[in-house]
Amino acid sequence: MNADPQLRSAAAVSSALVRGEFSVRQFVEESLARVAAREPSIHAFLSLDSVAIRARADELDAARARGEPCGPLFGVPVALKDNLCMKGTVTTAGSRILEGWRAPYDAHVVSRLLDAGAVPFGKTNLDEFAMGSSCENSAYGPTRNPWDEARVPGGSSGGSAAAVAAGFVPLALGSDTGGSIRQPAAFCGVVGFKPTYGRVSRRGLIAFASSLDQIGPFARSVADVRLADSVLAGHDPLDATSRRDTASLRKTLPHAKSALEGLRIGIHPDYVASLPAGATREAVTRTLDASFARGAVAVDLADLDLLTADALSIYYVIATAEASSNLARFDGMRFGPRVDAHDLISTYAATRGALFGSEVERRIVLGTFGLSAGYADEWYRRACERREALRAAYAAAFRRADVILGAVTPETAFRLGERSSDPLLMYLSDTLTVPASLAGLPSASVPIALDAAQLPIGLQVIGSEGADALVLDVAEAIESGAGFPSAAAAGGTR
Amino acid sequence: MSRSEIDVARLARLARLALSEPTEVRLRGDLERIVRQFEHLRESTRGSPSGSIEPYAPHTLLDLRADEPRVHPDRDAILANAPRESDGLFSVPRVIE
């Protein structure tokens, strides 16, 4: 256990608070002090309402004093990506078009966190409407990576990943459309998890691409991610894509000692051997070899078309098409500021043109292109067909393997500004994460090593639809073998 | 596809986006590069036969609620976000001449 109480696991913090080792109020005061010291250089948060945080802490302390039952996240500060609605809280999605907008209700995940006794702790920075891989597309300035402040934290959930890596909070929520939890988790040396599509309700998540968006947790350990997942997952009648069978999906391995014993690990060259030579490929290969030494069995999936250049194209056609439709609601009539023009239609256009950032504009126009008359069949429909073929290829892979392991990103965190002028280069950051998104599969990123520049490297664990528990068991076994210093960027030791 | 096929001004009109001329020029360049990169998708003949795909969340069966009227619990909170509001309604530019 870490000597610094602020760097303990969420589970340890919660049990210490339940035991009365210290009060929730004392704990959040120390968290706020830690944020005050380093947030000016990290910029993980878009808003942090210390008054509301203290009030929630006092409410929990009072409830405990009255002998009321304490939830599984009792007193645990949880940061929320700023595309998640929390009633009465300004929720911008990193965009000027939602500047000052106060959510009129709680997202399903926020209700669940509150029921579990958590303390919502700030709204974190993101690429505008979750569109980006570096957190540089936020209208409110970039977040910096706690491991090296000259580098990006990844995106789009960069603020949440950085908040956990910097030790501001033990848990944070993000959303993952094409890698927006896993890639920043890898860049920031924390654990990130995208559940099976439909396992966690999307109600109250500001939509980017509805058939891909999924909410998930960040933490400094797999155990904490599992704890958060047990709180977040469950059916919600107000999300039509929410699954009813989330409880039955929690299958575990029949292995007694380690999740790796007898585990069939699927290996595909696109996730490992075809990576550019360097620290990431070496670290992933080393981790795979260590897993085989611990009893796992390699299954060669090279004959399957699991990734290819196609996945990225399919993803960007579908995601931008859905985004162009989802973002049509932001027109200056019901939310945020309005830019007046001479009639209704030109007011829509003036508001959107003035208040959307350049990446959002690019994706809306690209999505409109893919859906426009004469192109929809060739682009959008074809992409949907290819998506089904990709899903079938993954289903075939999981008839032979229990999990697929590989890299999360081809390289470690890049420098701020290094890719921001080249959208295609930025999109390539998502190459290894979009397939699991397109196929709706559970996928975790777990830190395994540091490169020569002391930047974290993540390993991706992909499971079959519904095998969320297995993915986390495998990630935990890998975590225990890797010995990654997950609290190092926060000034602590593991 | 020839480059001239991408009519950014038309797409911007469809998307209700007022773009400055420099932005339009930049977006045209970006789109040409991106579309060129994705061109192989259009030429691909693999996958399931055309016409078999639902256009939304193809792998998910939508679990729809009964179509019954419900009242949002907090009308005031929603209206408080309106750029313009009058008499408990969103106020918008005149639509009918």
Coordinates of C-alpha atoms in Angstrom, one line a residue:
Chain A
M1 CA 0.0 0.0 0.0
N2 CA 1.3 3.5 -0.8
A3 CA 2.4 5.5 2.2
D4 CA 0.8 8.6 0.9
P5 CA -3.0 8.3 1.6
Q6 CA -3.8 10.3 -1.5
L7 CA -2.1 7.7 -3.6
R8 CA -3.8 4.7 -2.1
S9 CA -6.3 2.7 -4.2
A10 CA -9.9 3.6 -4.3
A11 CA -10.7 0.5 -2.4
A12 CA -8.2 1.2 0.3
V13 CA -9.4 4.9 0.6
S14 CA -13.0 3.8 0.9
S15 CA -12.3 1.2 3.5
A16 CA -10.2 3.6 5.5
L17 CA -13.0 6.2 5.4
V18 CA -15.6 3.6 6.4
R19 CA -13.4 2.6 9.3
G20 CA -13.1 6.2 10.3
E21 CA -9.3 6.4 9.9
F22 CA -10.0 9.9 8.6
S23 CA -13.1 11.8 7.5
V24 CA -14.2 12.3 3.9
R25 CA -13.9 16.0 4.5
Q26 CA -10.2 15.6 5.5
F27 CA -9.5 13.4 2.5
V28 CA -11.0 15.8 0.0
E29 CA -9.2 18.8 1.6
E30 CA -5.9 17.0 0.9
S31 CA -7.0 16.1 -2.6
L32 CA -7.9 19.8 -3.3
A33 CA -4.5 20.9 -1.9
R34 CA -2.8 18.4 -4.2
V35 CA -4.7 19.7 -7.2
A36 CA -3.9 23.3 -6.2
A37 CA -0.2 22.6 -6.3
R38 CA 0.0 20.9 -9.7
E39 CA -3.1 21.7 -11.7
P40 CA -1.8 25.0 -13.0
S41 CA 0.7 23.1 -15.0
I42 CA -1.4 20.0 -15.9
H43 CA -4.8 21.6 -16.6
A44 CA -6.7 18.3 -16.1
F45 CA -9.9 20.0 -15.1
L46 CA -12.3 22.3 -16.9
S47 CA -14.2 23.0 -13.7
L48 CA -13.7 22.0 -10.0
D49 CA -16.4 23.2 -7.6
S50 CA -14.7 22.9 -4.2
V51 CA -17.8 24.2 -2.5
A52 CA -19.9 21.3 -3.9
I53 CA -17.1 18.8 -3.2
R54 CA -16.9 19.9 0.5
A55 CA -20.7 19.8 0.8
R56 CA -20.8 16.3 -0.6
A57 CA -18.0 15.2 1.8
D58 CA -19.8 16.6 4.8
E59 CA -23.1 14.9 3.7
L60 CA -21.3 11.6 3.5
D61 CA -19.6 12.1 6.9
A62 CA -22.9 12.9 8.4
A63 CA -24.6 9.9 6.9
R64 CA -21.8 7.6 8.3
A65 CA -22.2 9.2 11.7
R66 CA -25.9 8.4 11.6
G67 CA -25.0 4.8 11.0
E68 CA -26.3 4.7 7.4
P69 CA -24.8 2.0 5.2
C70 CA -21.7 3.1 3.2
G71 CA -21.5 2.3 -0.5
P72 CA -18.6 0.5 -2.2
L73 CA -17.1 3.8 -3.3
F74 CA -17.8 5.6 0.0
G75 CA -15.9 8.9 0.0
V76 CA -13.9 8.2 -3.1
P77 CA -13.3 11.2 -5.3
V78 CA -14.1 10.5 -8.9
A79 CA -13.3 12.9 -11.7
L80 CA -15.8 13.1 -14.6
K81 CA -15.0 13.8 -18.2
D82 CA -16.8 17.0 -19.1
N83 CA -19.1 15.3 -21.6
L84 CA -20.9 13.5 -18.7
C85 CA -23.9 15.3 -17.3
M86 CA -24.2 16.1 -13.7
K87 CA -27.2 18.0 -12.6
G88 CA -26.6 21.7 -12.1
T89 CA -23.0 21.4 -13.2
V90 CA -21.6 23.3 -16.2
T91 CA -20.9 20.6 -18.9
T92 CA -19.2 21.9 -22.0
A93 CA -17.8 18.8 -23.8
G94 CA -14.8 21.0 -24.3
S95 CA -16.7 23.2 -26.7
R96 CA -17.6 26.9 -26.8
I97 CA -21.0 26.0 -28.2
L98 CA -21.9 24.6 -24.8
E99 CA -20.2 27.3 -22.8
G100 CA -22.1 27.8 -19.5
W101 CA -24.6 25.1 -20.2
R102 CA -25.7 23.4 -17.0
A103 CA -26.9 19.8 -17.2
P104 CA -30.5 19.4 -16.2
Y105 CA -30.1 15.8 -15.0
D106 CA -27.6 13.3 -13.9
A107 CA -26.1 10.8 -16.3
H108 CA -26.9 7.2 -15.4
V109 CA -23.3 6.6 -14.4
V110 CA -23.3 9.7 -12.2
S111 CA -26.5 8.4 -10.4
R112 CA -24.7 5.1 -9.9
L113 CA -21.6 6.8 -8.5
L114 CA -23.7 8.9 -6.1
D115 CA -25.6 5.8 -5.0
A116 CA -22.2 4.1 -4.3
G117 CA -21.1 6.9 -2.0
A118 CA -18.6 8.5 -4.4
V119 CA -17.7 12.2 -4.4
P120 CA -17.9 13.7 -7.9
F121 CA -14.6 15.6 -8.1
G122 CA -14.4 18.0 -11.0
K123 CA -15.1 17.9 -14.7
T124 CA -12.1 16.9 -16.8
N125 CA -10.7 18.3 -20.0
L126 CA -11.2 16.6 -23.4
D127 CA -10.9 17.1 -27.1
E128 CA -14.0 19.0 -28.2
F129 CA -17.0 16.6 -28.3
A130 CA -14.4 13.8 -27.6
M131 CA -13.0 14.3 -31.1
G132 CA -9.2 13.9 -30.9
S133 CA -6.3 11.9 -29.7
S134 CA -4.3 14.4 -27.8
C135 CA -6.6 16.7 -25.7
E136 CA -5.3 19.6 -27.9
N137 CA -8.7 20.1 -29.5
S138 CA -10.3 21.4 -26.3
A139 CA -11.6 24.9 -26.7
Y140 CA -10.2 25.6 -23.3
G141 CA -6.6 24.8 -23.8
P142 CA -4.7 21.5 -23.7
T143 CA -4.0 19.1 -20.8
R144 CA -0.4 18.1 -20.2
N145 CA 1.0 14.7 -19.5
P146 CA 2.0 14.3 -15.8
W147 CA 5.0 12.1 -16.9
D148 CA 6.4 14.8 -19.1
E149 CA 4.5 18.1 -19.3
A150 CA 5.9 18.9 -22.7
R151 CA 3.8 15.9 -24.0
V152 CA 0.2 15.3 -24.6
P153 CA -1.8 13.0 -22.2
G154 CA -3.6 11.4 -25.2
G155 CA -7.3 11.9 -26.0
S156 CA -10.0 12.4 -26.0
S157 CA -10.3 11.6 -22.3
G158 CA -6.9 13.2 -21.6
G159 CA -8.0 15.2 -18.5
S160 CA -9.3 12.1 -16.8
A161 CA -6.2 10.1 -17.5
A162 CA -4.0 12.9 -16.3
A163 CA -6.0 13.5 -13.2
V164 CA -5.5 9.9 -12.1
A165 CA -1.8 9.8 -13.2
A166 CA -1.1 13.0 -11.2
G167 CA -2.7 11.5 -8.1
F168 CA -5.5 14.1 -8.0
V169 CA -8.1 11.3 -7.8
P170 CA -8.0 7.5 -7.5
L171 CA -10.7 7.1 -10.1
A172 CA -12.0 9.0 -13.1
L173 CA -14.6 8.3 -15.9
G174 CA -14.0 8.8 -19.5
S175 CA -15.7 7.8 -22.8
D176 CA -14.2 5.7 -25.6
T177 CA -15.5 6.0 -29.1
G178 CA -12.4 4.8 -31.0
G179 CA -9.8 4.6 -28.2
S180 CA -10.5 7.7 -26.1
I181 CA -10.1 5.8 -22.8
R182 CA -7.4 3.2 -23.8
Q183 CA -5.0 5.6 -25.6
P184 CA -4.8 8.2 -22.9
A185 CA -4.5 5.5 -20.3
A186 CA -1.5 4.1 -22.2
F187 CA 0.1 7.6 -22.6
C188 CA -0.4 8.4 -18.9
G189 CA 0.6 5.1 -17.4
V190 CA -2.8 4.2 -15.8
V191 CA -5.3 1.5 -16.4
G192 CA -8.3 2.3 -18.7
F193 CA -11.2 0.1 -19.6
K194 CA -13.8 0.3 -22.4
P195 CA -16.6 -2.2 -21.5
T196 CA -18.6 -4.2 -24.0
Y197 CA -20.9 -1.9 -25.9
G198 CA -24.2 -1.6 -24.0
R199 CA -22.8 -2.8 -20.7
V200 CA -22.8 0.8 -19.3
S201 CA -25.7 3.2 -20.1
R202 CA -24.9 6.1 -22.3
R203 CA -27.7 8.3 -20.9
G204 CA -26.3 11.6 -20.0
L205 CA -23.2 11.2 -22.1
I206 CA -23.1 13.9 -24.8
A207 CA -23.1 11.8 -27.9
F208 CA -20.3 11.8 -30.5
A209 CA -21.0 8.5 -32.4
S210 CA -23.8 6.6 -30.7
S211 CA -23.0 3.1 -32.1
L212 CA -19.4 3.4 -30.7
D213 CA -19.5 5.6 -27.6
Q214 CA -19.0 3.7 -24.3
I215 CA -18.3 5.1 -20.8
G216 CA -15.5 3.5 -18.7
P217 CA -13.2 4.0 -15.8
F218 CA -9.5 5.0 -15.3
A219 CA -7.6 4.0 -12.2
R220 CA -4.0 3.3 -11.0
S221 CA -4.8 -0.4 -10.6
V222 CA -7.0 -3.0 -12.4
A223 CA -8.6 -3.8 -9.0
D224 CA -10.0 -0.3 -8.8
V225 CA -11.2 -0.4 -12.4
R226 CA -13.1 -3.6 -11.6
L227 CA -14.6 -2.0 -8.5
A228 CA -15.7 1.0 -10.6
D229 CA -17.1 -1.3 -13.3
S230 CA -19.2 -3.2 -10.8
V231 CA -20.8 0.1 -9.9
L232 CA -21.2 1.5 -13.4
A233 CA -22.5 -1.6 -15.3
G234 CA -26.2 -2.4 -15.5
H235 CA -29.3 -2.1 -17.5
D236 CA -30.9 1.3 -18.0
P237 CA -34.4 1.4 -19.6
L238 CA -33.7 5.0 -20.8
D239 CA -30.8 3.9 -23.1
A240 CA -32.2 1.8 -25.9
T241 CA -28.8 0.2 -26.5
S242 CA -28.3 -0.7 -22.9
R243 CA -28.0 -4.5 -22.4
R244 CA -30.2 -6.4 -20.1
D245 CA -27.7 -9.2 -19.6
T246 CA -24.8 -7.3 -18.0
A247 CA -24.9 -9.4 -14.9
S248 CA -24.7 -12.7 -16.7
L249 CA -21.7 -11.4 -18.7
R250 CA -19.4 -11.7 -15.8
K251 CA -17.8 -14.9 -16.6
T252 CA -14.5 -15.9 -15.0
L253 CA -11.8 -18.2 -15.9
P254 CA -11.9 -21.7 -14.5
H255 CA -8.2 -21.4 -13.6
A256 CA -7.5 -21.4 -9.9
K257 CA -4.1 -19.8 -9.6
S258 CA -3.6 -17.2 -12.3
A259 CA -5.7 -15.9 -15.1
L260 CA -2.8 -16.7 -17.4
E261 CA -2.7 -20.5 -16.7
G262 CA -3.9 -22.2 -19.8
L263 CA -5.2 -18.9 -21.3
R264 CA -5.3 -18.9 -25.1
I265 CA -3.7 -15.7 -26.1
G266 CA -4.5 -14.7 -29.7
I267 CA -1.6 -13.0 -31.5
H268 CA -2.0 -11.0 -34.6
P269 CA 1.0 -9.4 -36.3
D270 CA -0.8 -6.0 -36.7
Y271 CA -0.9 -5.7 -32.9
V272 CA 2.7 -6.8 -32.3
A273 CA 5.1 -7.9 -35.0
S274 CA 4.2 -5.2 -37.6
L275 CA 4.7 -2.3 -35.1
P276 CA 7.5 0.0 -35.8
A277 CA 10.8 -1.2 -34.2
G278 CA 11.2 0.4 -30.8
A279 CA 10.4 0.3 -27.1
T280 CA 6.7 -0.4 -27.6
R281 CA 7.1 -3.4 -29.7
E282 CA 9.9 -4.7 -27.4
A283 CA 7.8 -4.2 -24.2
V284 CA 4.7 -5.9 -25.7
T285 CA 6.8 -8.8 -27.0
R286 CA 8.5 -9.2 -23.6
T287 CA 5.1 -9.2 -21.8
L288 CA 3.8 -11.8 -24.2
D289 CA 6.8 -14.0 -23.6
A290 CA 6.4 -13.6 -19.9
S291 CA 2.7 -14.6 -20.2
F292 CA 3.7 -17.7 -22.1
A293 CA 6.3 -18.5 -19.4
R294 CA 3.4 -18.3 -16.8
G295 CA 1.3 -20.9 -18.6
A296 CA -0.5 -19.0 -21.3
V297 CA -0.7 -20.6 -24.8
A298 CA -0.1 -18.6 -28.0
V299 CA -2.8 -18.9 -30.8
D300 CA -1.7 -17.5 -34.1
L301 CA -4.4 -15.4 -35.7
A302 CA -2.4 -14.1 -38.6
D303 CA -4.8 -15.7 -41.1
L304 CA -7.6 -13.5 -40.0
D305 CA -8.3 -10.0 -41.2
L306 CA -8.5 -8.4 -37.8
L307 CA -7.1 -4.9 -38.3
T308 CA -5.7 -3.9 -41.7
A309 CA -5.8 -0.3 -42.8
D310 CA -9.5 -0.8 -43.3
A311 CA -10.5 -0.5 -39.7
L312 CA -9.4 3.1 -39.5
S313 CA -11.3 4.0 -42.7
I314 CA -14.4 2.2 -41.5
Y315 CA -14.2 4.0 -38.2
Y316 CA -13.8 7.5 -39.6
V317 CA -16.6 7.1 -42.1
I318 CA -19.1 5.7 -39.5
A319 CA -18.0 7.9 -36.6
T320 CA -18.1 11.2 -38.6
A321 CA -21.5 10.2 -40.1
E322 CA -23.0 9.7 -36.7
A323 CA -21.3 12.8 -35.4
S324 CA -22.7 15.0 -38.2
S325 CA -26.2 13.8 -37.2
N326 CA -25.7 13.9 -33.4
L327 CA -24.2 17.4 -33.4
A328 CA -27.1 18.8 -35.5
R329 CA -28.8 19.6 -32.2
F330 CA -26.3 22.3 -31.3
D331 CA -27.8 25.2 -33.3
G332 CA -28.0 28.0 -30.7
M333 CA -31.7 27.5 -30.1
R334 CA -31.8 25.4 -26.9
F335 CA -28.2 25.2 -25.5
G336 CA -25.3 27.5 -25.0
P337 CA -24.8 30.9 -26.7
R338 CA -26.4 32.0 -29.9
V339 CA -24.9 34.1 -32.7
D340 CA -27.7 36.1 -34.3
A341 CA -28.1 36.4 -38.0
H342 CA -30.9 37.5 -40.3
D343 CA -33.1 34.4 -40.2
L344 CA -33.5 31.0 -38.5
I345 CA -31.3 29.0 -40.9
S346 CA -28.5 31.6 -41.0
T347 CA -28.6 31.9 -37.2
Y348 CA -28.0 28.1 -37.0
A349 CA -25.1 28.4 -39.4
A350 CA -23.6 31.5 -37.8
T351 CA -23.8 29.9 -34.3
R352 CA -22.3 26.6 -35.4
G353 CA -19.6 28.2 -37.7
A354 CA -18.5 30.6 -34.9
L355 CA -18.6 28.2 -32.0
F356 CA -17.4 24.8 -33.2
G357 CA -13.7 24.2 -33.3
S358 CA -11.8 23.2 -36.4
E359 CA -11.6 19.4 -35.8
V360 CA -15.4 19.3 -35.1
E361 CA -16.1 21.2 -38.3
R362 CA -13.8 18.9 -40.2
R363 CA -15.6 15.8 -38.9
I364 CA -19.1 17.3 -39.4
V365 CA -18.3 18.1 -43.0
L366 CA -16.6 14.7 -43.6
G367 CA -19.7 13.0 -42.0
T368 CA -22.0 15.0 -44.1
F369 CA -20.1 14.0 -47.2
G370 CA -20.3 10.3 -46.3
L371 CA -24.1 10.6 -45.9
S372 CA -24.9 12.9 -48.8
A373 CA -26.9 11.9 -51.8
G374 CA -24.7 10.0 -54.3
Y375 CA -22.1 9.0 -51.7
A376 CA -24.0 7.4 -48.9
D377 CA -24.1 4.0 -50.6
E378 CA -20.4 4.1 -51.5
W379 CA -19.2 5.4 -48.2
Y380 CA -21.5 5.0 -45.2
R381 CA -23.2 1.8 -46.3
R382 CA -20.0 0.2 -47.5
A383 CA -18.4 1.1 -44.2
C384 CA -21.3 -0.5 -42.3
E385 CA -20.8 -3.7 -44.3
R386 CA -17.1 -3.8 -43.7
R387 CA -17.8 -3.2 -40.0
E388 CA -19.9 -6.4 -40.0
A389 CA -17.1 -8.3 -41.7
L390 CA -14.7 -7.1 -39.1
R391 CA -17.0 -8.2 -36.3
A392 CA -17.3 -11.6 -37.9
A393 CA -13.5 -11.8 -38.1
Y394 CA -13.2 -11.0 -34.4
A395 CA -15.9 -13.6 -33.6
A396 CA -13.9 -16.2 -35.5
A397 CA -10.8 -15.2 -33.6
F398 CA -12.5 -15.7 -30.2
R399 CA -13.6 -19.2 -31.2
R400 CA -9.9 -20.0 -31.1
A401 CA -8.5 -17.6 -28.5
D402 CA -9.7 -16.3 -25.1
V403 CA -8.2 -12.9 -25.5
I404 CA -6.2 -10.9 -28.0
L405 CA -3.1 -9.1 -26.6
G406 CA -1.2 -6.3 -28.3
A407 CA -0.1 -2.7 -28.2
V408 CA -2.6 0.1 -27.5
T409 CA -0.7 2.7 -29.6
P410 CA 2.3 2.3 -31.9
E411 CA 4.3 4.7 -29.8
T412 CA 4.4 6.6 -26.5
A413 CA 3.1 10.1 -25.9
F414 CA 4.1 12.7 -28.5
R415 CA 4.9 16.3 -27.9
L416 CA 2.3 19.0 -27.8
G417 CA 1.8 20.5 -31.2
E418 CA 3.7 17.7 -33.0
R419 CA 0.6 16.3 -34.8
S420 CA -2.0 19.0 -34.4
S421 CA -1.5 20.4 -37.9
D422 CA -2.0 17.1 -39.6
P423 CA -5.4 15.5 -39.1
L424 CA -4.5 12.2 -40.9
L425 CA -1.4 11.7 -38.8
M426 CA -3.5 12.3 -35.6
Y427 CA -6.1 9.8 -36.8
L428 CA -3.3 7.2 -37.1
S429 CA -3.0 7.3 -33.3
D430 CA -6.3 5.3 -33.2
T431 CA -5.2 2.5 -35.5
L432 CA -4.9 -0.2 -32.9
T433 CA -7.9 0.8 -30.8
V434 CA -10.7 1.3 -33.4
P435 CA -11.2 -2.4 -34.1
A436 CA -12.5 -3.2 -30.6
S437 CA -14.7 -0.2 -30.8
L438 CA -16.2 -1.2 -34.2
A439 CA -16.8 -4.7 -32.9
G440 CA -18.2 -3.5 -29.6
L441 CA -15.7 -5.6 -27.6
P442 CA -14.4 -5.1 -24.1
S443 CA -10.8 -3.8 -24.1
A444 CA -8.4 -2.7 -21.4
S445 CA -5.2 -0.8 -21.5
V446 CA -2.7 -1.7 -18.7
P447 CA 0.7 -0.1 -18.3
I448 CA 3.6 -2.5 -18.6
A449 CA 6.8 -0.5 -19.0
L450 CA 8.6 2.8 -19.5
D451 CA 10.6 3.7 -22.6
A452 CA 14.0 5.3 -22.5
A453 CA 12.4 8.7 -22.1
Q454 CA 10.5 7.4 -19.0
L455 CA 7.2 7.5 -20.9
P456 CA 4.6 4.8 -20.2
I457 CA 3.8 2.0 -22.6
G458 CA 0.4 0.3 -22.5
L459 CA -0.7 -3.2 -23.3
Q460 CA -4.2 -3.8 -24.8
V461 CA -6.3 -6.8 -23.7
I462 CA -9.3 -7.4 -26.0
G463 CA -12.0 -9.9 -25.1
S464 CA -15.0 -11.4 -26.8
E465 CA -18.4 -9.6 -26.4
G466 CA -19.4 -9.9 -22.8
A467 CA -16.1 -11.2 -21.5
D468 CA -15.5 -8.1 -19.5
A469 CA -14.5 -9.9 -16.3
L470 CA -12.1 -12.1 -18.2
V471 CA -10.4 -9.0 -19.8
L472 CA -9.9 -7.5 -16.3
D473 CA -8.6 -10.8 -14.8
V474 CA -6.0 -11.1 -17.6
A475 CA -5.1 -7.4 -17.3
E476 CA -4.6 -7.8 -13.5
A477 CA -2.4 -10.9 -14.0
I478 CA -0.3 -8.9 -16.5
E479 CA -0.2 -5.9 -14.1
S480 CA 1.1 -8.1 -11.3
G481 CA 3.9 -9.4 -13.5
A482 CA 4.9 -6.0 -15.0
G483 CA 5.5 -4.1 -11.7
F484 CA 4.8 -0.8 -13.3
P485 CA 5.3 2.2 -11.1
S486 CA 1.8 3.5 -11.4
A487 CA 2.1 6.3 -8.8
A488 CA 5.5 7.6 -10.0
A489 CA 4.1 10.5 -12.0
A490 CA 2.3 11.6 -8.9
G491 CA 5.5 11.6 -6.8
G492 CA 4.7 8.3 -5.1
T493 CA 6.0 4.7 -5.3
R494 CA 3.9 1.7 -6.1
Chain B
M1 CA -13.0 10.3 -57.3
S2 CA -11.7 13.5 -58.8
R3 CA -10.8 16.3 -56.4
S4 CA -13.5 18.6 -57.8
E5 CA -16.2 16.3 -56.6
I6 CA -15.8 17.5 -53.0
D7 CA -18.0 20.6 -52.9
V8 CA -17.3 21.9 -49.4
A9 CA -19.6 24.9 -49.7
R10 CA -22.5 22.5 -50.5
L11 CA -21.6 20.2 -47.6
A12 CA -21.3 23.2 -45.2
R13 CA -24.8 24.4 -46.3
L14 CA -26.2 20.9 -45.7
A15 CA -24.5 20.8 -42.3
R16 CA -25.7 24.4 -41.4
L17 CA -22.1 25.6 -40.9
A18 CA -21.1 29.1 -41.9
L19 CA -17.5 28.8 -42.9
S20 CA -15.0 31.6 -43.8
E21 CA -13.4 31.3 -47.1
P22 CA -9.9 30.4 -45.7
T23 CA -11.6 27.7 -43.6
E24 CA -13.4 26.3 -46.6
V25 CA -10.1 26.1 -48.6
R26 CA -8.4 24.4 -45.7
L27 CA -11.2 21.9 -45.2
R28 CA -11.3 21.1 -48.9
G29 CA -7.6 20.2 -48.8
D30 CA -8.1 18.1 -45.6
L31 CA -11.1 16.3 -47.1
E32 CA -9.3 15.5 -50.3
R33 CA -6.4 13.9 -48.4
I34 CA -8.7 12.0 -46.1
V35 CA -11.0 10.8 -48.8
R36 CA -8.0 9.6 -50.8
Q37 CA -6.8 7.7 -47.8
F38 CA -10.2 6.0 -47.4
E39 CA -10.7 5.4 -51.2
H40 CA -10.0 1.7 -50.9
L41 CA -13.1 1.3 -48.8
R42 CA -15.3 2.3 -51.7
E43 CA -13.5 -0.1 -54.1
S44 CA -13.7 -3.0 -51.6
T45 CA -16.0 -5.8 -52.6
R46 CA -15.7 -7.9 -49.6
G47 CA -18.2 -8.0 -46.7
S48 CA -21.9 -8.8 -46.8
P49 CA -24.1 -8.1 -49.8
S50 CA -25.1 -4.5 -50.1
G51 CA -28.5 -3.7 -48.7
S52 CA -28.4 -6.0 -45.7
I53 CA -27.3 -3.4 -43.1
E54 CA -29.4 -1.4 -40.8
P55 CA -28.1 2.2 -40.8
Y56 CA -27.9 2.5 -37.0
A57 CA -26.0 0.4 -34.4
P58 CA -26.0 -2.6 -36.7
H59 CA -24.8 -5.0 -34.0
T60 CA -27.3 -3.9 -31.4
L61 CA -31.0 -4.7 -31.1
L62 CA -32.6 -1.6 -29.9
D63 CA -34.6 -2.1 -26.7
L64 CA -37.3 0.5 -27.1
R65 CA -39.5 1.7 -24.2
A66 CA -43.3 1.8 -24.6
D67 CA -44.2 4.9 -26.5
E68 CA -46.0 6.8 -23.7
P69 CA -45.9 10.5 -22.9
R70 CA -43.7 11.4 -20.0
V71 CA -43.1 14.7 -18.3
H72 CA -39.5 15.8 -17.7
P73 CA -39.0 16.4 -14.0
D74 CA -37.2 19.7 -14.4
R75 CA -38.6 21.9 -17.1
D76 CA -37.2 25.0 -15.4
A77 CA -33.6 23.6 -15.5
I78 CA -33.9 23.0 -19.3
L79 CA -35.3 26.4 -20.0
A80 CA -32.6 28.0 -17.8
N81 CA -30.2 27.0 -20.5
A82 CA -32.1 28.6 -23.3
P83 CA -30.2 31.3 -25.2
R84 CA -33.6 33.2 -25.3
E85 CA -36.7 32.3 -23.4
S86 CA -40.1 33.8 -23.1
D87 CA -43.3 32.7 -21.3
G88 CA -41.8 29.3 -20.4
L89 CA -40.8 28.6 -24.1
F90 CA -37.7 28.7 -26.2
S91 CA -37.6 31.9 -28.2
V92 CA -36.3 31.5 -31.7
P93 CA -36.1 33.7 -34.8
R94 CA -39.3 34.0 -36.8
V95 CA -39.8 31.1 -39.1
I96 CA -43.1 32.0 -40.8
E97 CA -43.2 35.3 -42.8

